[in-house]
């Protein structure tokens, strides 16, 4: 026994969302149908619109509905400073610091040979042609401090070293507000290695 | 700073789903746009279709896209036995036991004066006219064993007592597989009161 066909279809369709299992999908369906049909209708329309229109910025590969995103199009940004990040969410994280005025290059992932994700999937050709235009003076590699992120950063660092461009990596060290006692050994070792005069 | 307008709209629209906060909405958007556009498109279509077509069964008030649901329409069911439940999910729970062959009446909620939910919102007129047809011999009140569910069950029991129909309430007691040590006092007291000869 199960619900009526359309309700079953909707429960199945909602499970394409990450983190939504059968019970939460069922809860979502009843919430939408009993309490928020207007919200559900809007969600349906905006989802369709976003899926049809959102593509990638031709310059930085981030997700956006215009050919070139608003950050790349902003003449007030420093277009000689390029920050390489893994995802659009990382762009937001760097923007929220309020201290960065350059532009971005979004890999949309990291090198992961086991998943079949190689340099081409990260837009390495676009990245090369961007460097070849000669506008960039410094590339900041801000991939995640994970094994894959480090490997990706090294790959891009090697690429850039062929040219006369400064390459930097975001600092590793103890996070602000943390207590040494609870910080893992690897991080603490990097923090000691990277010590700076005060 | 934020994402492009369409992505922001989609993040906001997803938050109409219960249990979805800003971070999980963002994660859903990137998952759909980067990895599962086909799933997102299907979700959009089925959501629109379900919201337009799903209404309530004219006999039992459950959610379904036909005028009368498949359970009410099934001549093999015992139409003289009526089980009153709070939600369509409760119908499924009773169906999954495999031991019930009667039909249902779905309140779509419970009495809750503080939220302004009175008997009319639970379809009490439809329920009365259903009883008046004279087909029902027994009504099983299977509302939740909560304060509101008990109050609702008592309200409906009073309604039915005016007529010559048997009214029963599902048994309260210790759940199967539970250990007495960990069962709350209220439940154990009810289990003792409701003891039966073996």
Coordinates of C-alpha atoms in Angstrom, one line a residue:
Chain A
X1 CA 0.0 0.0 0.0
X2 CA 1.2 3.5 -0.7
X3 CA -0.1 7.0 -1.3
X4 CA -1.8 8.1 -4.5
X5 CA 0.5 8.0 -7.6
X6 CA 1.1 11.7 -7.8
X7 CA 2.1 12.0 -4.1
X8 CA 4.4 9.0 -4.5
X9 CA 6.1 10.6 -7.5
X10 CA 6.6 13.9 -5.6
X11 CA 8.1 12.0 -2.7
X12 CA 10.5 10.3 -5.0
X13 CA 11.3 13.5 -6.9
X14 CA 12.2 15.3 -3.7
X15 CA 14.8 12.7 -2.9
X16 CA 17.0 14.1 -5.6
X17 CA 17.8 16.8 -3.0
X18 CA 20.9 16.1 -0.9
X19 CA 20.1 15.0 2.7
X20 CA 16.5 14.2 2.0
X21 CA 15.4 10.6 2.9
X22 CA 12.0 9.0 2.5
X23 CA 10.6 10.3 5.8
X24 CA 11.7 13.9 5.3
X25 CA 10.5 13.8 1.7
X26 CA 7.1 12.6 2.9
X27 CA 7.0 15.4 5.6
X28 CA 7.9 18.0 2.9
X29 CA 5.1 16.8 0.6
X30 CA 2.4 17.0 3.3
X31 CA 3.7 20.4 4.4
X32 CA 3.6 21.8 0.9
X33 CA 0.2 20.3 0.0
X34 CA -1.5 21.1 3.3
X35 CA 0.1 24.4 4.4
X36 CA 2.1 26.1 1.7
X37 CA 0.9 25.5 -1.8
X38 CA 1.9 29.1 -2.8
X39 CA 5.5 28.5 -1.6
X40 CA 5.5 25.2 -3.5
X41 CA 4.3 26.8 -6.7
X42 CA 7.0 29.5 -6.5
X43 CA 9.7 26.9 -5.8
X44 CA 8.6 25.0 -8.9
X45 CA 8.8 28.1 -11.1
X46 CA 12.1 29.4 -9.8
X47 CA 13.6 25.9 -9.9
X48 CA 12.6 25.5 -13.6
X49 CA 13.9 29.0 -14.4
X50 CA 17.2 28.6 -12.6
X51 CA 17.8 25.2 -14.3
X52 CA 17.1 26.7 -17.7
X53 CA 19.1 29.9 -17.3
X54 CA 22.0 29.4 -14.8
X55 CA 25.2 28.6 -16.6
X56 CA 28.8 29.4 -15.9
X57 CA 30.6 32.7 -16.1
X58 CA 32.8 32.7 -19.2
X59 CA 35.7 34.2 -17.3
X60 CA 35.7 32.7 -13.8
X61 CA 33.4 29.6 -14.2
X62 CA 31.2 30.4 -11.2
X63 CA 27.4 29.7 -11.5
X64 CA 25.5 32.7 -12.8
X65 CA 22.7 33.5 -15.2
X66 CA 24.6 36.2 -17.2
X67 CA 27.4 35.3 -19.6
X68 CA 29.9 37.1 -17.3
X69 CA 29.3 37.3 -13.6
X70 CA 28.9 40.5 -11.7
X71 CA 32.3 40.2 -9.9
X72 CA 34.2 39.7 -13.2
X73 CA 32.2 42.6 -14.7
X74 CA 33.0 45.0 -11.9
X75 CA 35.7 47.5 -13.1
X76 CA 36.3 48.6 -9.4
X77 CA 37.8 45.2 -8.7
X78 CA 41.6 44.6 -9.1
X79 CA 41.7 42.4 -12.2
X80 CA 45.5 41.7 -11.7
X81 CA 44.8 39.7 -8.6
X82 CA 43.2 36.2 -9.1
X83 CA 42.0 34.0 -6.3
X84 CA 41.5 30.3 -7.2
X85 CA 38.8 28.6 -5.2
X86 CA 36.9 25.3 -5.4
X87 CA 33.2 26.4 -5.3
X88 CA 30.9 29.4 -5.6
X89 CA 30.3 29.1 -1.9
X90 CA 34.1 29.6 -1.3
X91 CA 33.8 32.8 -3.4
X92 CA 31.1 34.0 -0.9
X93 CA 33.3 33.0 2.1
X94 CA 36.2 35.1 0.8
X95 CA 33.9 38.0 -0.1
X96 CA 32.5 37.9 3.5
X97 CA 36.0 38.6 4.9
X98 CA 35.6 42.0 3.3
X99 CA 39.4 42.2 2.7
X100 CA 39.7 41.0 -0.8
X101 CA 39.3 43.3 -3.9
X102 CA 40.6 41.0 -6.7
X103 CA 38.7 38.6 -8.9
X104 CA 38.2 34.8 -8.8
X105 CA 38.6 31.6 -10.7
X106 CA 36.2 28.9 -9.6
X107 CA 37.4 25.3 -10.3
X108 CA 34.0 23.8 -9.5
X109 CA 35.7 20.9 -7.7
X110 CA 39.2 19.6 -7.0
X111 CA 41.5 17.1 -8.7
X112 CA 40.2 13.6 -7.8
X113 CA 41.6 10.9 -10.1
X114 CA 39.5 8.2 -8.5
X115 CA 36.3 10.0 -9.4
X116 CA 37.7 10.7 -12.9
X117 CA 38.0 14.5 -12.3
X118 CA 41.2 15.7 -14.0
X119 CA 42.6 19.2 -14.8
X120 CA 40.3 19.6 -17.9
X121 CA 37.2 19.3 -15.6
X122 CA 38.6 22.2 -13.5
X123 CA 38.8 24.5 -16.5
X124 CA 42.6 24.4 -16.8
X125 CA 42.5 25.5 -20.5
X126 CA 40.4 28.6 -19.6
X127 CA 42.9 29.2 -16.8
X128 CA 45.9 29.1 -19.1
X129 CA 44.3 31.4 -21.6
X130 CA 43.4 33.8 -18.8
X131 CA 47.1 33.9 -17.7
X132 CA 48.2 34.2 -21.3
X133 CA 46.3 37.5 -21.5
X134 CA 49.1 39.0 -19.3
X135 CA 46.8 40.9 -17.0
X136 CA 47.4 38.8 -13.9
X137 CA 50.2 39.7 -11.5
X138 CA 49.4 37.4 -8.6
X139 CA 47.5 34.1 -8.2
X140 CA 46.3 33.2 -4.7
X141 CA 45.5 29.5 -4.4
X142 CA 42.6 29.2 -1.9
X143 CA 41.6 25.6 -2.4
X144 CA 40.5 23.7 0.7
X145 CA 43.2 22.6 3.2
X146 CA 42.4 19.0 2.4
X147 CA 44.5 16.3 0.7
X148 CA 42.6 16.9 -2.6
X149 CA 42.7 20.7 -2.2
X150 CA 46.5 20.7 -1.5
X151 CA 47.1 18.5 -4.6
X152 CA 45.0 20.8 -6.7
X153 CA 46.9 23.8 -5.4
X154 CA 50.2 22.2 -6.2
X155 CA 49.1 21.3 -9.7
X156 CA 48.0 24.9 -10.4
X157 CA 51.2 26.3 -8.7
X158 CA 53.3 24.2 -11.2
X159 CA 51.3 25.6 -14.1
X160 CA 51.8 29.2 -13.1
X161 CA 55.5 28.9 -12.3
X162 CA 56.2 28.5 -16.0
X163 CA 55.3 32.2 -16.3
X164 CA 56.4 35.3 -14.5
X165 CA 53.5 35.5 -12.0
X166 CA 53.6 35.5 -8.3
X167 CA 51.9 32.4 -6.8
X168 CA 50.7 32.3 -3.2
X169 CA 48.8 29.8 -1.0
X170 CA 46.5 30.9 1.8
X171 CA 48.2 30.5 5.2
X172 CA 47.8 27.4 7.3
X173 CA 47.9 27.8 11.0
X174 CA 45.9 27.8 14.2
X175 CA 42.4 29.1 13.7
X176 CA 41.4 32.4 15.5
X177 CA 39.8 31.7 18.8
X178 CA 41.1 28.1 19.0
X179 CA 42.9 26.6 22.0
X180 CA 46.3 24.9 21.2
X181 CA 45.4 21.9 23.4
X182 CA 42.5 21.0 21.1
X183 CA 44.2 21.7 17.7
X184 CA 45.3 18.6 15.7
X185 CA 49.1 17.9 15.5
X186 CA 49.3 18.5 11.7
X187 CA 47.8 22.0 11.9
X188 CA 50.0 22.9 14.9
X189 CA 53.2 21.6 13.1
X190 CA 52.3 23.8 10.1
X191 CA 51.7 26.8 12.4
X192 CA 55.2 26.3 13.9
X193 CA 56.8 26.0 10.5
X194 CA 55.1 29.0 9.2
X195 CA 55.9 31.2 12.3
X196 CA 56.4 34.9 11.6
X197 CA 58.2 37.7 13.5
X198 CA 55.9 39.9 15.5
Chain B
X1 CA 27.9 40.3 -1.3
X2 CA 25.7 37.4 -2.4
X3 CA 25.2 35.0 -5.3
X4 CA 23.6 36.0 -8.6
X5 CA 19.9 37.0 -8.2
X6 CA 18.4 33.8 -9.6
X7 CA 20.5 31.6 -7.3
X8 CA 19.5 33.8 -4.3
X9 CA 15.9 33.4 -5.3
X10 CA 16.2 29.6 -5.5
X11 CA 17.9 29.5 -2.1
X12 CA 15.1 31.5 -0.6
X13 CA 12.4 29.4 -2.4
X14 CA 13.9 26.1 -1.1
X15 CA 13.5 27.4 2.5
X16 CA 9.7 26.9 2.3
X17 CA 10.5 23.2 2.8
X18 CA 10.4 22.1 6.4
X19 CA 13.8 21.5 8.0
X20 CA 15.7 23.4 5.3
X21 CA 17.9 26.3 6.6
X22 CA 20.1 28.7 4.7
X23 CA 23.1 26.3 4.6
X24 CA 21.2 23.3 3.4
X25 CA 19.3 25.3 0.8
X26 CA 22.6 26.5 -0.6
X27 CA 23.9 23.0 -0.7
X28 CA 20.7 21.8 -2.5
X29 CA 21.1 24.6 -5.1
X30 CA 24.7 23.7 -5.9
X31 CA 23.9 20.0 -6.0
X32 CA 21.0 20.5 -8.4
X33 CA 22.8 23.0 -10.7
X34 CA 26.1 21.2 -10.8
X35 CA 25.1 17.5 -10.6
X36 CA 21.4 16.8 -11.1
X37 CA 19.7 19.3 -13.5
X38 CA 17.5 16.5 -14.8
X39 CA 16.3 15.6 -11.3
X40 CA 15.7 19.3 -10.6
X41 CA 13.6 19.7 -13.7
X42 CA 11.5 16.6 -12.9
X43 CA 11.0 17.9 -9.3
X44 CA 9.8 21.2 -10.7
X45 CA 7.3 19.6 -13.0
X46 CA 5.9 17.1 -10.5
X47 CA 5.7 19.7 -7.8
X48 CA 3.7 22.0 -10.1
X49 CA 1.4 19.1 -11.2
X50 CA 0.9 17.8 -7.6
X51 CA 0.0 21.3 -6.4
X52 CA -2.5 21.8 -9.2
X53 CA -4.1 18.4 -9.1
X54 CA -4.0 17.0 -5.5
X55 CA -7.1 17.7 -3.5
X56 CA -9.0 15.8 -0.9
X57 CA -11.0 12.6 -1.2
X58 CA -14.7 13.5 -1.0
X59 CA -15.3 10.6 1.4
X60 CA -12.3 10.3 3.7
X61 CA -10.6 13.7 3.2
X62 CA -7.1 12.2 2.6
X63 CA -4.9 13.8 0.0
X64 CA -5.3 12.4 -3.5
X65 CA -5.7 13.5 -7.1
X66 CA -8.9 11.6 -7.8
X67 CA -12.4 12.8 -6.4
X68 CA -12.5 9.6 -4.4
X69 CA -9.4 7.9 -3.2
X70 CA -8.4 4.3 -4.1
X71 CA -9.1 3.0 -0.6
X72 CA -12.7 4.4 -0.5
X73 CA -13.3 3.2 -4.0
X74 CA -12.2 -0.4 -3.3
X75 CA -15.3 -2.7 -3.0
X76 CA -13.1 -5.4 -1.4
X77 CA -12.7 -3.2 1.8
X78 CA -15.2 -3.5 4.7
X79 CA -17.1 -0.2 4.4
X80 CA -18.9 -0.8 7.7
X81 CA -15.7 -0.3 9.7
X82 CA -14.3 3.2 9.9
X83 CA -10.9 4.1 11.3
X84 CA -10.4 7.8 12.2
X85 CA -6.8 9.0 11.9
X86 CA -5.1 12.4 12.0
X87 CA -3.0 12.4 8.7
X88 CA -2.5 10.5 5.4
X89 CA 0.8 9.2 6.9
X90 CA -1.2 7.5 9.7
X91 CA -3.4 5.8 7.0
X92 CA -0.2 4.3 5.6
X93 CA 1.0 3.3 9.1
X94 CA -2.3 1.4 9.7
X95 CA -2.2 -0.1 6.2
X96 CA 1.4 -1.3 6.8
X97 CA 0.2 -3.5 9.7
X98 CA -1.6 -5.5 7.1
X99 CA -4.4 -6.4 9.6
X100 CA -7.0 -3.8 8.8
X101 CA -9.6 -4.2 6.0
X102 CA -12.0 -1.3 6.8
X103 CA -11.9 2.2 5.4
X104 CA -10.6 5.5 6.9
X105 CA -11.6 9.0 7.8
X106 CA -8.7 11.5 7.8
X107 CA -9.0 14.5 10.1
X108 CA -6.0 16.3 8.6
X109 CA -5.0 17.5 12.1
X110 CA -6.4 17.4 15.6
X111 CA -8.4 19.8 17.8
X112 CA -6.2 22.6 18.8
X113 CA -8.1 25.7 20.1
X114 CA -5.0 27.7 20.5
X115 CA -4.2 27.4 16.8
X116 CA -7.8 28.1 16.0
X117 CA -8.4 24.5 14.8
X118 CA -12.0 23.5 15.7
X119 CA -14.2 20.6 14.8
X120 CA -15.2 22.1 11.4
X121 CA -11.6 22.2 10.3
X122 CA -11.5 18.4 11.0
X123 CA -14.5 17.8 8.7
X124 CA -17.0 17.1 11.4
X125 CA -20.0 17.8 9.1
X126 CA -18.7 15.3 6.5
X127 CA -18.2 12.8 9.3
X128 CA -21.8 13.3 10.6
X129 CA -23.3 12.8 7.2
X130 CA -21.1 9.7 6.7
X131 CA -22.6 8.3 9.9
X132 CA -26.1 9.3 8.9
X133 CA -25.8 7.1 5.8
X134 CA -26.2 4.2 8.2
X135 CA -23.5 2.0 6.6
X136 CA -21.0 2.3 9.5
X137 CA -21.2 -0.3 12.3
X138 CA -17.9 0.5 14.2
X139 CA -15.7 3.5 14.4
X140 CA -12.1 3.0 15.6
X141 CA -10.5 6.2 16.9
X142 CA -6.8 6.0 16.0
X143 CA -5.7 9.6 16.7
X144 CA -2.3 10.0 18.2
X145 CA -1.8 9.1 21.9
X146 CA -1.0 12.8 22.7
X147 CA -3.0 15.3 24.7
X148 CA -4.5 16.8 21.5
X149 CA -5.1 13.4 20.0
X150 CA -6.9 12.1 23.1
X151 CA -9.1 15.3 23.2
X152 CA -10.0 14.8 19.6
X153 CA -10.8 11.1 20.2
X154 CA -13.1 12.1 23.1
X155 CA -14.8 14.7 21.0
X156 CA -15.6 12.2 18.2
X157 CA -16.6 9.5 20.7
X158 CA -19.2 11.9 22.1
X159 CA -20.5 12.6 18.6
X160 CA -20.9 8.9 17.8
X161 CA -22.5 7.9 21.1
X162 CA -25.6 9.8 20.0
X163 CA -26.1 7.0 17.5
X164 CA -26.2 3.2 17.7
X165 CA -22.6 2.6 16.5
X166 CA -19.8 0.9 18.3
X167 CA -16.9 3.2 19.2
X168 CA -13.4 1.9 20.1
X169 CA -10.1 3.5 20.8
X170 CA -6.8 1.8 19.9
X171 CA -5.1 0.2 22.9
X172 CA -2.6 2.0 25.0
X173 CA 0.1 -0.1 26.6
X174 CA 3.7 -1.1 26.5
X175 CA 5.2 -1.1 22.9
X176 CA 6.3 -4.4 21.5
X177 CA 10.1 -5.0 22.2
X178 CA 10.3 -2.3 24.9
X179 CA 11.8 -2.8 28.4
X180 CA 9.5 -1.9 31.3
X181 CA 12.5 -0.2 33.0
X182 CA 12.6 2.4 30.3
X183 CA 8.9 3.0 29.7
X184 CA 7.4 6.2 31.0
X185 CA 5.1 6.0 34.1
X186 CA 2.0 7.2 32.3
X187 CA 2.2 4.4 29.6
X188 CA 2.9 1.7 32.2
X189 CA 0.0 2.9 34.3
X190 CA -2.3 2.6 31.3
X191 CA -0.9 -0.8 30.5
X192 CA -1.7 -2.0 34.0
X193 CA -5.2 -0.5 33.9
X194 CA -5.9 -2.1 30.5
X195 CA -4.6 -5.6 31.5
X196 CA -6.2 -8.5 29.8
X197 CA -6.4 -12.3 30.7
X198 CA -4.0 -14.5 28.8

